Every structure is written in C-alpha cells, then in structure tokens.
Coordinates of C-alpha atoms and ligand atoms in Angstrom, one line a residue:
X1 CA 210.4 198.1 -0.9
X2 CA 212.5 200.9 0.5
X3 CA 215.0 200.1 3.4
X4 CA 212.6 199.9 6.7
X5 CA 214.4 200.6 9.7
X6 CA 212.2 200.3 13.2
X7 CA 212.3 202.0 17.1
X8 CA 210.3 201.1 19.5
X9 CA 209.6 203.5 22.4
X10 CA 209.9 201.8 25.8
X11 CA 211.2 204.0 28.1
X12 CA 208.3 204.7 30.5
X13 CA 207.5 202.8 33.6
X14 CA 204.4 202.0 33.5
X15 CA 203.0 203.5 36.3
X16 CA 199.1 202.5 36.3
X17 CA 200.1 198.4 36.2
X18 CA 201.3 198.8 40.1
X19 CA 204.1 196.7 39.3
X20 CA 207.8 196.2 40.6
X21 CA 209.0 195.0 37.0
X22 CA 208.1 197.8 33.7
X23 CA 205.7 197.1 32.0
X24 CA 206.7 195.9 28.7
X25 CA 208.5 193.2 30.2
X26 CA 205.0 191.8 31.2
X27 CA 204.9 188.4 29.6
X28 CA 201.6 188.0 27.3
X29 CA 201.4 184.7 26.1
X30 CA 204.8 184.1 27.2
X31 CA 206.8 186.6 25.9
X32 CA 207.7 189.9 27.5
X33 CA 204.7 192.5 25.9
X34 CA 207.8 194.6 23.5
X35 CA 208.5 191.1 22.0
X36 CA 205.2 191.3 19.9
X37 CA 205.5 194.7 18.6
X38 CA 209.3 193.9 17.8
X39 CA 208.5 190.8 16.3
X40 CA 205.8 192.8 14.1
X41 CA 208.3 194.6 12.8
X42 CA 210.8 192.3 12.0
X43 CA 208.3 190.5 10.0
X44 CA 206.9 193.5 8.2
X45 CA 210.4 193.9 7.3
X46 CA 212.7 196.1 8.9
X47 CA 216.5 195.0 9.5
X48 CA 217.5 196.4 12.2
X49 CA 215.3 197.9 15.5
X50 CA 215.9 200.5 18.4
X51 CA 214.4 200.1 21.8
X52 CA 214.3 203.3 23.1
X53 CA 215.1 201.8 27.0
X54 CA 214.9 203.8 30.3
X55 CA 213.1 202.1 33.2
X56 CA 214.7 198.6 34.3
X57 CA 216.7 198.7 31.1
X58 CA 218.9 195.7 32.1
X59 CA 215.6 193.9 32.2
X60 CA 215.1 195.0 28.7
X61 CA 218.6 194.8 27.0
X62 CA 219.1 191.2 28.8
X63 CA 216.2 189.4 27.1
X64 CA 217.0 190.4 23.9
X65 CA 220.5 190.5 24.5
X66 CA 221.5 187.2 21.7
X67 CA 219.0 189.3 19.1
X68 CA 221.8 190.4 16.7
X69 CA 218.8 192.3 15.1
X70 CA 218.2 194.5 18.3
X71 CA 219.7 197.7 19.0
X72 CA 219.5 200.2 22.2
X73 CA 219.1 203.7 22.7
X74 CA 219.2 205.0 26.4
X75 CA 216.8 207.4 27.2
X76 CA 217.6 208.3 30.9
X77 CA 214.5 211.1 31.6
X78 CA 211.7 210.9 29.9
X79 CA 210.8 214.3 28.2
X80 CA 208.4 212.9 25.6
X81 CA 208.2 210.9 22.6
X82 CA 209.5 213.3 20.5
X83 CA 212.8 212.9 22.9
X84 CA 212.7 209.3 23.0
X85 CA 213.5 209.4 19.3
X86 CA 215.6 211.5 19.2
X87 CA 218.2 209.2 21.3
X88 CA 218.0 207.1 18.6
X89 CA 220.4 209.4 16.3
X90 CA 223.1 207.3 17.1
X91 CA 222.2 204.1 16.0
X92 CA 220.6 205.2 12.6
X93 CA 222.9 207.2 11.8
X94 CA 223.1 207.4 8.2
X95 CA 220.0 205.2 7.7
X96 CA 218.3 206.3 4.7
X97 CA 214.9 205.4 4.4
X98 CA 211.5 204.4 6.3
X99 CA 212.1 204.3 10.1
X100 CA 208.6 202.8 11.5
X101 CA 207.9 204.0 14.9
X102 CA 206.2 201.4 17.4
X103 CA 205.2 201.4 20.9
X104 CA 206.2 198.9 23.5
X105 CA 203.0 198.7 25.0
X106 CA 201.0 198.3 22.2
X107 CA 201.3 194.6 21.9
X108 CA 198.5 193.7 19.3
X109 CA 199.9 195.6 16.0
X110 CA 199.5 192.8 13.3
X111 CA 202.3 192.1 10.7
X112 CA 200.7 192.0 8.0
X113 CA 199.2 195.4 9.0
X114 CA 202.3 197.2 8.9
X115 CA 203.2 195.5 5.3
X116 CA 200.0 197.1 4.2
X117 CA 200.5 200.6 6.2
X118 CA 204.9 200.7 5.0
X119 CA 203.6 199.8 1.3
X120 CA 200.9 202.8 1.4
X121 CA 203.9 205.0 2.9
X122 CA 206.6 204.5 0.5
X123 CA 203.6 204.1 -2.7
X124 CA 202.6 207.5 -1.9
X125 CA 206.1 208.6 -1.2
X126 CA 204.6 210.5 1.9
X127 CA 207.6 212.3 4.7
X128 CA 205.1 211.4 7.7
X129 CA 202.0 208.4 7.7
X130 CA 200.0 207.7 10.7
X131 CA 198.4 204.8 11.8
X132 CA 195.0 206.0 13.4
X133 CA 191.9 204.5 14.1
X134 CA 188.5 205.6 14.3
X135 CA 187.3 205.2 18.1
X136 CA 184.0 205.4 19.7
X137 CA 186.1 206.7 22.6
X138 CA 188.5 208.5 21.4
X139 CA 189.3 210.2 25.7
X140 CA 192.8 210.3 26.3
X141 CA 194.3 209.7 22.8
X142 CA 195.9 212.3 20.6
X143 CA 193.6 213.1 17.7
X144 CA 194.2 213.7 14.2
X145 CA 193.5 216.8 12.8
X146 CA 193.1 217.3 8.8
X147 CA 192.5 220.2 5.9
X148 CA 189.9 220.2 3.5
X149 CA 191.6 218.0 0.8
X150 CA 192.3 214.6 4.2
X151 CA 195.9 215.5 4.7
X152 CA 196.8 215.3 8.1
X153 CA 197.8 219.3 9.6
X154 CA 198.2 218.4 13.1
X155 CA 197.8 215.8 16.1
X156 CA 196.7 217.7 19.4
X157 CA 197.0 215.5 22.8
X158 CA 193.8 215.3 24.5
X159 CA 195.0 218.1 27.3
X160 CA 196.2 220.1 24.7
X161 CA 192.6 220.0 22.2
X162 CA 189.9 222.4 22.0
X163 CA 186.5 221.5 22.5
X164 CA 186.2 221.1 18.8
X165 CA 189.1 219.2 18.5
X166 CA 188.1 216.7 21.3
X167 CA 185.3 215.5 19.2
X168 CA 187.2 213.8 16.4
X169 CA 187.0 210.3 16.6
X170 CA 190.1 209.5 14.6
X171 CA 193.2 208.8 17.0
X172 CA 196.8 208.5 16.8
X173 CA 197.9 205.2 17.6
X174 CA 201.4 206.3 18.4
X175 CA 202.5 204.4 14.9
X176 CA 204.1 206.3 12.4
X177 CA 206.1 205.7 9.1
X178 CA 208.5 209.0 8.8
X179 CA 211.4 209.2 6.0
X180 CA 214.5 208.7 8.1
X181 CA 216.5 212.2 7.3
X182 CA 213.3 214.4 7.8
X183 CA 212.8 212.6 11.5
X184 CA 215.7 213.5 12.8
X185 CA 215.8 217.2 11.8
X186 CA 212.5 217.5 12.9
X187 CA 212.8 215.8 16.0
X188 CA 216.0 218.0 17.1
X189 CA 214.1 221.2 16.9
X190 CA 210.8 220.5 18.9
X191 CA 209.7 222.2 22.1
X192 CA 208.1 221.8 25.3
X193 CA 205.3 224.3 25.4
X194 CA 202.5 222.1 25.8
X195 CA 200.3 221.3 28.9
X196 CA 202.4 218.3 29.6
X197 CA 206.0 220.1 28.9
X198 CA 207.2 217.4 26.9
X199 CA 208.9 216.9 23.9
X200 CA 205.8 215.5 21.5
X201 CA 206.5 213.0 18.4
X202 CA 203.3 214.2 17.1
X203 CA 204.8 218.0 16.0
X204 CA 206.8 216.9 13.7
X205 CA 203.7 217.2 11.8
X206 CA 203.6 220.8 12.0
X207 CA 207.1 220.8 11.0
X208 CA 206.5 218.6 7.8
X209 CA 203.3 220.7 6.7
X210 CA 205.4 223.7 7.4
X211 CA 207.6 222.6 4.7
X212 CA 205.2 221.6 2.4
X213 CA 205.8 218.1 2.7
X214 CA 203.3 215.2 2.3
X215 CA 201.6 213.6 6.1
X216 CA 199.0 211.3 5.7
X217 CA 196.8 208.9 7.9
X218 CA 196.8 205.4 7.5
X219 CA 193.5 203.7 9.3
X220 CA 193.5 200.6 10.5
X221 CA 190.6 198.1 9.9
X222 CA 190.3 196.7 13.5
X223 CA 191.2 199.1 16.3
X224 CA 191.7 196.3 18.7
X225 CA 195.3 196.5 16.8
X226 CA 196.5 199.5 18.2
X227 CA 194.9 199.4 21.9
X228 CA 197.4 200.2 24.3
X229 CA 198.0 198.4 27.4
X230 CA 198.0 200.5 30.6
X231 CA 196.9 198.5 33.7
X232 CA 196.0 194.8 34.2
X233 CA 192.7 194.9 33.2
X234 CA 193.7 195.7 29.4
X235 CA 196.8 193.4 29.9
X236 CA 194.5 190.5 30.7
X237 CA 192.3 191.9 27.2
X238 CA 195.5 191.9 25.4
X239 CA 196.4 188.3 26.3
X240 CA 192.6 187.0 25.3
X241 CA 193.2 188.6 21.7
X242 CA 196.6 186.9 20.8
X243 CA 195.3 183.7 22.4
X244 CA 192.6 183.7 20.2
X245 CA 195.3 184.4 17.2
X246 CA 197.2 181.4 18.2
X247 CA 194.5 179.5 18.7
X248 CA 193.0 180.2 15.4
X249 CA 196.0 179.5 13.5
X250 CA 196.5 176.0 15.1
X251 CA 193.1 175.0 14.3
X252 CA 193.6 176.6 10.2
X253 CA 196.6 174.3 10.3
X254 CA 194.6 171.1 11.7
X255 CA 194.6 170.8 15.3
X256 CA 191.3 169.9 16.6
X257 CA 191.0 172.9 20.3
X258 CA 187.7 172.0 21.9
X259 CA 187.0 175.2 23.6
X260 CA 189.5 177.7 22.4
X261 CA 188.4 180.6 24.9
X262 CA 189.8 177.8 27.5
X263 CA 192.9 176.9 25.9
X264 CA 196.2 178.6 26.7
X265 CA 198.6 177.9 24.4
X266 CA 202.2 180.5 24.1
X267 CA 204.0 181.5 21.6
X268 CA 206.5 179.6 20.4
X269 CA 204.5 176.2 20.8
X270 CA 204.1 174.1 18.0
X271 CA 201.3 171.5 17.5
X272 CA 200.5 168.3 14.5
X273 CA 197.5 167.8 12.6
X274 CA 194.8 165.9 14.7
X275 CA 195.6 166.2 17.7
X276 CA 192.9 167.2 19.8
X277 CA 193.0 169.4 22.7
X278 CA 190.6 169.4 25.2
X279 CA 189.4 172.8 27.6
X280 CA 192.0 174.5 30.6
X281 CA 195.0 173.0 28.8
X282 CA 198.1 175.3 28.9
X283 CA 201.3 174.6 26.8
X284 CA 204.4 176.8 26.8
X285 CA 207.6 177.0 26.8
X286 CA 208.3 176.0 23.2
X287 CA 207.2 172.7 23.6
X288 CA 207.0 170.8 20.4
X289 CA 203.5 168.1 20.0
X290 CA 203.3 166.1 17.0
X291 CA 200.5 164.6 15.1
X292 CA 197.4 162.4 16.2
X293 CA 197.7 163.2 20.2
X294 CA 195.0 163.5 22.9
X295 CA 195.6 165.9 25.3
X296 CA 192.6 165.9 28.1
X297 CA 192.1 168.8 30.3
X298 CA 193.5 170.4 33.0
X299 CA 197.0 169.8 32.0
X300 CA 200.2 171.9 32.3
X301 CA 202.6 171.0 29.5
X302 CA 205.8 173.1 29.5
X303 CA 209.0 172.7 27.9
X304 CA 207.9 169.3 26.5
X305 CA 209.0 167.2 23.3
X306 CA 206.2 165.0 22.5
X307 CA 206.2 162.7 19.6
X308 CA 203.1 161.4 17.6
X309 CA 200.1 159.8 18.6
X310 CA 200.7 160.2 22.9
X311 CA 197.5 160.5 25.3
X312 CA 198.1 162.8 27.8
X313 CA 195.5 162.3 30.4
X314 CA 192.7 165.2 32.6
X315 CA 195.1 166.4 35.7
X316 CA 198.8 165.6 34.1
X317 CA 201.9 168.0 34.8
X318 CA 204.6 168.1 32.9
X319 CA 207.8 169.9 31.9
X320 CA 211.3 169.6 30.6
X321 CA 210.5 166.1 29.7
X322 CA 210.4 163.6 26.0
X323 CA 207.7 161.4 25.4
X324 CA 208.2 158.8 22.4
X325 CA 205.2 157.6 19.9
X326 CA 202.7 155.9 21.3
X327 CA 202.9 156.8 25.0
X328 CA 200.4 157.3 27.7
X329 CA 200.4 159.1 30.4
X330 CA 198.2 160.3 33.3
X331 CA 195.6 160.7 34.7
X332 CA 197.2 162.9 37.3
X333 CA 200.9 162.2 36.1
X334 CA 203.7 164.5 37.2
X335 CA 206.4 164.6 34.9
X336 CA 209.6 166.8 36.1
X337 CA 212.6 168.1 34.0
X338 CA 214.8 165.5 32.1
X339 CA 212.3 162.6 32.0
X340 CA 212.8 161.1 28.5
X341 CA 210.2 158.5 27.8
X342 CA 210.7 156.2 24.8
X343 CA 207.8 154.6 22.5
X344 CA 204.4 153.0 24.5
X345 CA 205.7 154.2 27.6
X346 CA 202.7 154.1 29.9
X347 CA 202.5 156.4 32.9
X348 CA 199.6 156.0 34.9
X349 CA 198.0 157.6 38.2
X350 CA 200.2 159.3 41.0
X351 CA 203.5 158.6 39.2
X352 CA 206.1 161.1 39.2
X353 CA 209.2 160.9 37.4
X354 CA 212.6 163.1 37.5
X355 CA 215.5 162.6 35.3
X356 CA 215.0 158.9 34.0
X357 CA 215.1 157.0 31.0
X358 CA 212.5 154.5 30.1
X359 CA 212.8 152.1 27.1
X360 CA 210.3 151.0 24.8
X361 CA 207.1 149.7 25.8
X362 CA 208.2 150.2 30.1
X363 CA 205.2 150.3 32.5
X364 CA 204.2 152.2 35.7
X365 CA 200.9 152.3 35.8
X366 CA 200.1 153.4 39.6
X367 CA 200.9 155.3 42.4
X368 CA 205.5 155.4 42.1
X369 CA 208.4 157.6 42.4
X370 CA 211.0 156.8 39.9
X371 CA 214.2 159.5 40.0
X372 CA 217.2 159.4 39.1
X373 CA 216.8 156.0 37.3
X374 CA 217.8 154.2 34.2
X375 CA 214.9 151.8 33.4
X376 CA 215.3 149.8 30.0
X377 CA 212.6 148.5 28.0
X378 CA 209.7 146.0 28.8
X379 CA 209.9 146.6 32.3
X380 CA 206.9 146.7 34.8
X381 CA 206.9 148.8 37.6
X382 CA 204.5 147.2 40.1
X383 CA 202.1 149.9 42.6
X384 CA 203.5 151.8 45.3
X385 CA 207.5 151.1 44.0
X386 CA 209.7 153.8 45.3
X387 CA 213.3 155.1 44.2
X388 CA 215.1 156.4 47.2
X389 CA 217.4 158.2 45.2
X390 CA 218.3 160.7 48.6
X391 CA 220.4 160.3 51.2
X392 CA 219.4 163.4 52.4
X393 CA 223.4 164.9 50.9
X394 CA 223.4 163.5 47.8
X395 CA 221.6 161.8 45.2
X396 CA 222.0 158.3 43.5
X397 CA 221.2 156.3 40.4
X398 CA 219.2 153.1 40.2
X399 CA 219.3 150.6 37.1
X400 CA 216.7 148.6 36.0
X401 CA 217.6 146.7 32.8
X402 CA 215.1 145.4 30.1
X403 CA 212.4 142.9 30.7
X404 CA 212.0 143.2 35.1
X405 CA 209.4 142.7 36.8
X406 CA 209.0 144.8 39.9
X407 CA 206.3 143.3 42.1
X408 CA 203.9 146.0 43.9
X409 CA 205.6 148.1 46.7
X410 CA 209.4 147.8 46.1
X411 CA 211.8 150.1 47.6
X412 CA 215.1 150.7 45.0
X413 CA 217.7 151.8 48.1
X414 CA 220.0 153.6 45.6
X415 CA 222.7 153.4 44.0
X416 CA 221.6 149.5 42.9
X417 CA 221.2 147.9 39.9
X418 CA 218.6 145.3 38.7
X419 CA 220.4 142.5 35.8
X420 CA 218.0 142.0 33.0
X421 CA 214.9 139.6 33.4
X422 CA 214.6 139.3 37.0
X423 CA 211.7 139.4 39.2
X424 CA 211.4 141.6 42.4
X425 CA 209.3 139.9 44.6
X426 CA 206.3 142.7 46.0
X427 CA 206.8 144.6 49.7
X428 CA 211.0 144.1 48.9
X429 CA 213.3 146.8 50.2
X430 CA 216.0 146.1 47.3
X431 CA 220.0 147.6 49.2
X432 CA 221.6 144.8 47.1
X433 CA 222.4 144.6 43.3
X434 CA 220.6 141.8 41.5
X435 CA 221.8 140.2 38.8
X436 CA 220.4 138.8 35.9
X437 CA 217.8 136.4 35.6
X438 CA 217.2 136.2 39.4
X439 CA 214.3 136.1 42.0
X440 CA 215.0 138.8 44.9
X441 CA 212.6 138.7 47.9
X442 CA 213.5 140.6 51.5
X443 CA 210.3 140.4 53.4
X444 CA 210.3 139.8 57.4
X445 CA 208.2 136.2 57.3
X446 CA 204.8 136.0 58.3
X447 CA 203.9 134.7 61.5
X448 CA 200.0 133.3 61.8
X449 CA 199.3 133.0 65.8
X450 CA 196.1 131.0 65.4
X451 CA 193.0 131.4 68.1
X452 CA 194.9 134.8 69.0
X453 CA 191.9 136.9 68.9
X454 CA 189.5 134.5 71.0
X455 CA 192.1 134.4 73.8
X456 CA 191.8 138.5 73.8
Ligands
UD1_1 C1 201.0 209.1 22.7 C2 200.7 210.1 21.6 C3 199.2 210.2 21.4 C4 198.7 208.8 21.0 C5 199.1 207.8 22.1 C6 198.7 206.4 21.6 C7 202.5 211.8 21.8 C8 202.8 213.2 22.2 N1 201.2 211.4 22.0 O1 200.4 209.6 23.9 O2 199.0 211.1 20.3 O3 197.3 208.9 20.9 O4 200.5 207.8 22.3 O5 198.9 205.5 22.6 O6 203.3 211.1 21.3 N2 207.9 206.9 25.9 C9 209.2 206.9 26.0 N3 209.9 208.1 26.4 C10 209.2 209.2 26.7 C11 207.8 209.2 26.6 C12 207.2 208.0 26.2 O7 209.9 205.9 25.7 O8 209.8 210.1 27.1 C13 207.2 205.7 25.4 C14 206.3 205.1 26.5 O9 207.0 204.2 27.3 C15 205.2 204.4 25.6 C16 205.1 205.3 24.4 O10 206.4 206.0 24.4 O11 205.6 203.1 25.3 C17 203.9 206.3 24.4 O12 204.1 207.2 25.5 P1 202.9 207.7 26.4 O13 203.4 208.6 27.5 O14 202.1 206.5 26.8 O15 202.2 208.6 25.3 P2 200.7 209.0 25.4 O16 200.5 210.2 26.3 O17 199.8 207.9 25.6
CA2 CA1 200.0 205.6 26.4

C-alpha cells in the first residue's frame, strides 16, 4: 500500500455537550473520544497523524504528548474544515501519498473499515474517496451529490441544498481519502461563500471534478460507524456500541460475560480464558485478569494485576492493587492502591487494605483494617483487628511475620513488629514489639461482682 498519512479535525468546542472540558476529550470506555478515531488510523496504517487542535488544546496535546506517532496543527479560529486542513501544511510537508481525513468526534470508525475504504482508494487510484452512508435521516449531514455514470460532482451542506438535493439519502461522513499534493492546492484556494461563511472540506470536490480528476464514494456497510457524537445522549450511544465491541471480542477469545449489556469493561483491559464475569462489573484502568477467575457482580476493579484462578466476590472494590493465584476476596472487600496479595490470600467481609504485603496462604477473613503493613505468610488475622497506622502527622509500619495468630479484635499501635509464630491473645491493644514464638495478652482483668444485680 501507498504511504497513508492521517489528520484528524478537532478543533471545535463542542458546544451542544454543555461541557467545561471539549468534547473529544470525553473519555468513552476510558479513553478520551479522539483516541478511537486516532487509534483507527494507526491501525489501518498510517505513520504519522495531525490533530488539527483549537479549543483546550493543552488538554489535547498533553494526553498524547509521549505518542511519538502524534503530530499537532494549531488551528486558532475555526473557519471550516476546509481551513482546519489546511493548517496542517506544515507538518506534511512533502508527504506524498494518501492523507485519510478523520473526525474527532466520530469515535466508532472501525479499523478494518478504513483498510477496506484506503485499499479501494489507492486500487482505483482515485484524487478524492468519500466515506458515506446511506441514512434514513440524512437532516443535518452534507449529502453527496453524483452524475449519471456514480462519480461523486459535489457535496452540498444541508443549509446550503436545494429541495432536491435534501432528499438524497447518502451522507458524507466527514471521512475522506485525498492524494496528499492535490489537498493542499485545493485546500488553499477555497472560499467562504456559503450560508455558513466557512471554509468547506467538501469543495474540494468541485475543484477535483473541475480538473477532470477521479472522486468517488466509498459506502460503508453499518452506518453506526460514522455517527457523530454531538451531545450526551449520542455519547452515552457511542459508549454502548464500543462496549459491546469489547465485550464481544473477550467472549470470541474465551471469557465467559453473563450479561454483556451490564458489563463495563475499558479499553486497554485484558482478560484469560474462563473466567467468568458476572452482571454490573466494571474493570479499567488496564488492569490485567488471568485465566479461570470468578468475578461476581457489583464490583469495581481498576488498575488491578490479578493472577489465575482468584474469586472476587458481589460488592468488592478494588484498585492499584496484586492479587496472586488462588486468592479470594470479598464479599464487600475494599482493596486500595499498593495492596499486593500473594497466592490463597483470603480477604473476606469489611476488610480494607492499603499498601501491604501478604504472603502465601495469609487470612483475614472479617471485618479489619490492615495499612501500612508487612504481613508474611500463614498468618490469621482474627475479626475486628485494626492497624493504627496514624498518628494523626504521620504514618507508620506494622510487621507481622509468617505463621501469627492474631486473636479477634487486636489493635497493631504502629510502628511494632510481631516475631514469627506468636499468638496475639483477642481484645489486645499490641504498643510493644513481640518477639518470636511468644504469647502477648494486654487485657484490663475481669472482675465478676456476684449477686450484683439482685442488690439493684
Ligand atoms: C461536516 C461536513 C458534512 C458532513 C459532516 C459529518 C463540511 C463542510 N461538512 O459538517 O458534509 O456530513 O461533517 O459529520 O465539512 N472542525 C475543525 N475546525 C473547523 C471546523 C470543524 O477542527 O474550523 C472539526 C470539528 O471539531 C469536527 C469536525 O471538524 O470534529 C467536523 O466539523 P463540524 O462543524 O461538526 O462539521 P459539520 O457541519 O457537521
Ligand atoms: Ca458535526
């Protein structure tokens, strides 16, 4: 294949989402809504891509700032698409070949659609190809005009059409193949005189025809593909779509998803074969699941490493943590950032967990707090056991080492340090380091004042 080089406009605002940030910065699926066209187009090819960037550039330009793929084109006023492209002179500058025109807000463009739409561009060795789309509702979209033998003459915006015009059903869905040197001739001499007084892509057509050069249309199979998000409402039907995507291609690849309309899973997430996923799960954040796990519903993963064969259990949070083969955890766990459990780790009801370590096989299976903490393996933590890591300035460690048994409601006063193989008696407020192979018991002793209540 010819040399494909890509731009993607992104300039506008976004006016009809109501929204402080612009709108391709809206995360679908958790990336910002210009990652999917972009990543479309990388795929289908092209080495190098242009966002055309004007609102909340900085928003823009940071995110894909470490993309060494990514290139930017300021377009300070928007005059148009037609303008917006031609601020890209500079970077392709000398490019010879296909430049394949995307829009930011058109999220749902599929890679493999644009192989197919690139091949039939450069196979026909056309100057201009449009992707279009054949709409029961064409209002509002710029439609494609053609001559007797199906070459495309013209594309007339919907202000701009004449009755006659208005009733074609096929529409431009701002997606275009154009042979790189042609573009930016064409694109320096448009004008304004339109009922919007912008600067339209779209006449380049008239300038290619005008030159007896070759524009064709390109339809697309689905026309969900090229719907354009403008407000909420088609943001929210964008995100259903892609879901479904990711959905479908974990289940092709062996991962069992109960209810997929009820499953939120991001891009970027990887999942093994059987592992079953049960309704109102989300995962994110790149989190990585391996083979043969149960996750129940209503649980957050995010940013999560989690090995083979692991149980999450119905109501568990979790995020930024590791969870080794075998593990358990929930119902109604709350992992927080840096908790890396090791192998059989069990985590049961009520426990939350912040930066620790637990070794192999480790227990707390009710009701705890365990932060900041080093706990080694085959140790039980009993009901109710507390880390008070805070001093209310700064934080502190505790150590448990391997095999300790913490009895039910324990207190770790931190910083303190249990020896390996001891036994901390229930209801002990531990302020003291233990060492190994010991009993430690602080309880205030009971007093039994018999006949008490008959004296009353
Ligand atoms: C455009 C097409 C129309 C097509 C429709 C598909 C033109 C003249 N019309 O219309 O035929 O059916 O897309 O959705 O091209 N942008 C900039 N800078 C600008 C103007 C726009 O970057 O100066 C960006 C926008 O941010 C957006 C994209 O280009 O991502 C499309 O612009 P928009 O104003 O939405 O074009 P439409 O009027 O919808
Ligand atoms: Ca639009």
């Amino acid at each position: 294949m010819a040399k494909v080089a890509a731009i993607v406009l992104a300039a506008g605002k976004g006016t009809r989402m109501k929204s402080d940030l612009v709108k391709v910065m809206h995360p679908l699926c958790g990336i910002p809504m210009i990652s999917w066209p972009v990543n479309a187009a990388r795929e289908a090819g092209a080495s190098v891509i242009t966002l055309v960037v004007g609102h909340q550039s900085e928003k823009v330009r940071e995110f894909f700032a470490d993309q060494q793929d990514i290139l930017f084109a300021a377009q300070e006023e928007q005059l148009g698409t037609g303008h917006a492209v031609a601020c890209c002179r500079e970077t392709l500058a000398g490019f010879e070949g296909t430049v394949l025109i995307l829009c930011g807000d058109v999220p749902l463009i599929a890679p493999a659609t644009l192989q197919a739409f690139l091949a039939d561009h450069q196979r026909h060795q056309a100057t201009v190809t449009v992707l279009t789309a054949a709409m029961e509702n064409p209002y509002g979209y710029g439609r494609v005009v053609k001559d007797g033998a199906g070459q495309v003459t013209e594309i007339v915006e919907e202000k701009d059409a004449t009755p006659e015009q208005r009733l074609i059903r096929e529409i431009n869905s701002g997606i275009y193949c154009v042979d790189a040197r042609f573009l930016f001739t064409a694109v320096a001499d448009l004008k304004n005189d339109n009922a919007q007084k912008e600067y339209y892509l779209t006449d380049i057509i008239k300038t290619a025809i005008a030159a007896d050069k070759t524009c064709r249309s390109f339809p697309v199979a689905d026309a969900v593909e090229v719907m354009g998000v403008n407000d909420r409402v088609q943001l929210a039907e964008a995100g259903r779509v892609l879901r479904e995507r990711i959905n479908r291609a974990f289940m092709v690849s062996g991962t069992t998803i109960i209810d997929p309309e009820a499953t939120y899973i991001d891009h970027g997430v990887t999942i093994g074969r059987d592992t079953t996923i049960h309704p109102n799960v989300s995962i994110s954040g790149g989190t990585v699941i391996g083979d043969n796990c149960l996750i129940e519903s209503s649980v957050v993963i995010r940013g999560c490493k989690i090995a083979d064969c692991v149980t999450i259990k119905a109501g568990s949070v979790m995020e930024d943590s590791v969870i080794g083969r075998g593990a358990a955890i929930g119902p109604m766990a709350h992992l927080r950032p840096g908790s890396e459990l090791m192998d059989e780790v069990k985590i049961g009801n009520f426990v939350e967990t912040k930066k620790i370590v637990m070794g192999v096989g480790s227990k707390a299976s009710h009701l705890t707090y365990l932060g900041d903490a080093t706990i080694g393996s085959h140790v039980n933590i009993g009901c109710g056991t507390i880390t008070c890591n805070y001093d209310g300035v700064r934080k502190h460690r505790t150590v448990i080492e391997d095999d300790v048994f913490v009895g039910s409601d324990v207190q770790f006063v931190a910083p303190v340090s249990i020896g390996r193989n001891s036994l901390i008696a229930a209801g002990t407020t531990v302020t003291k380091d233990v060492p190994p192979d010991s009993l430690a018991i602080a309880r205030a002793p009971q007093v039994n004042k018999e006949g008490w209540k008959l004296k009353k």
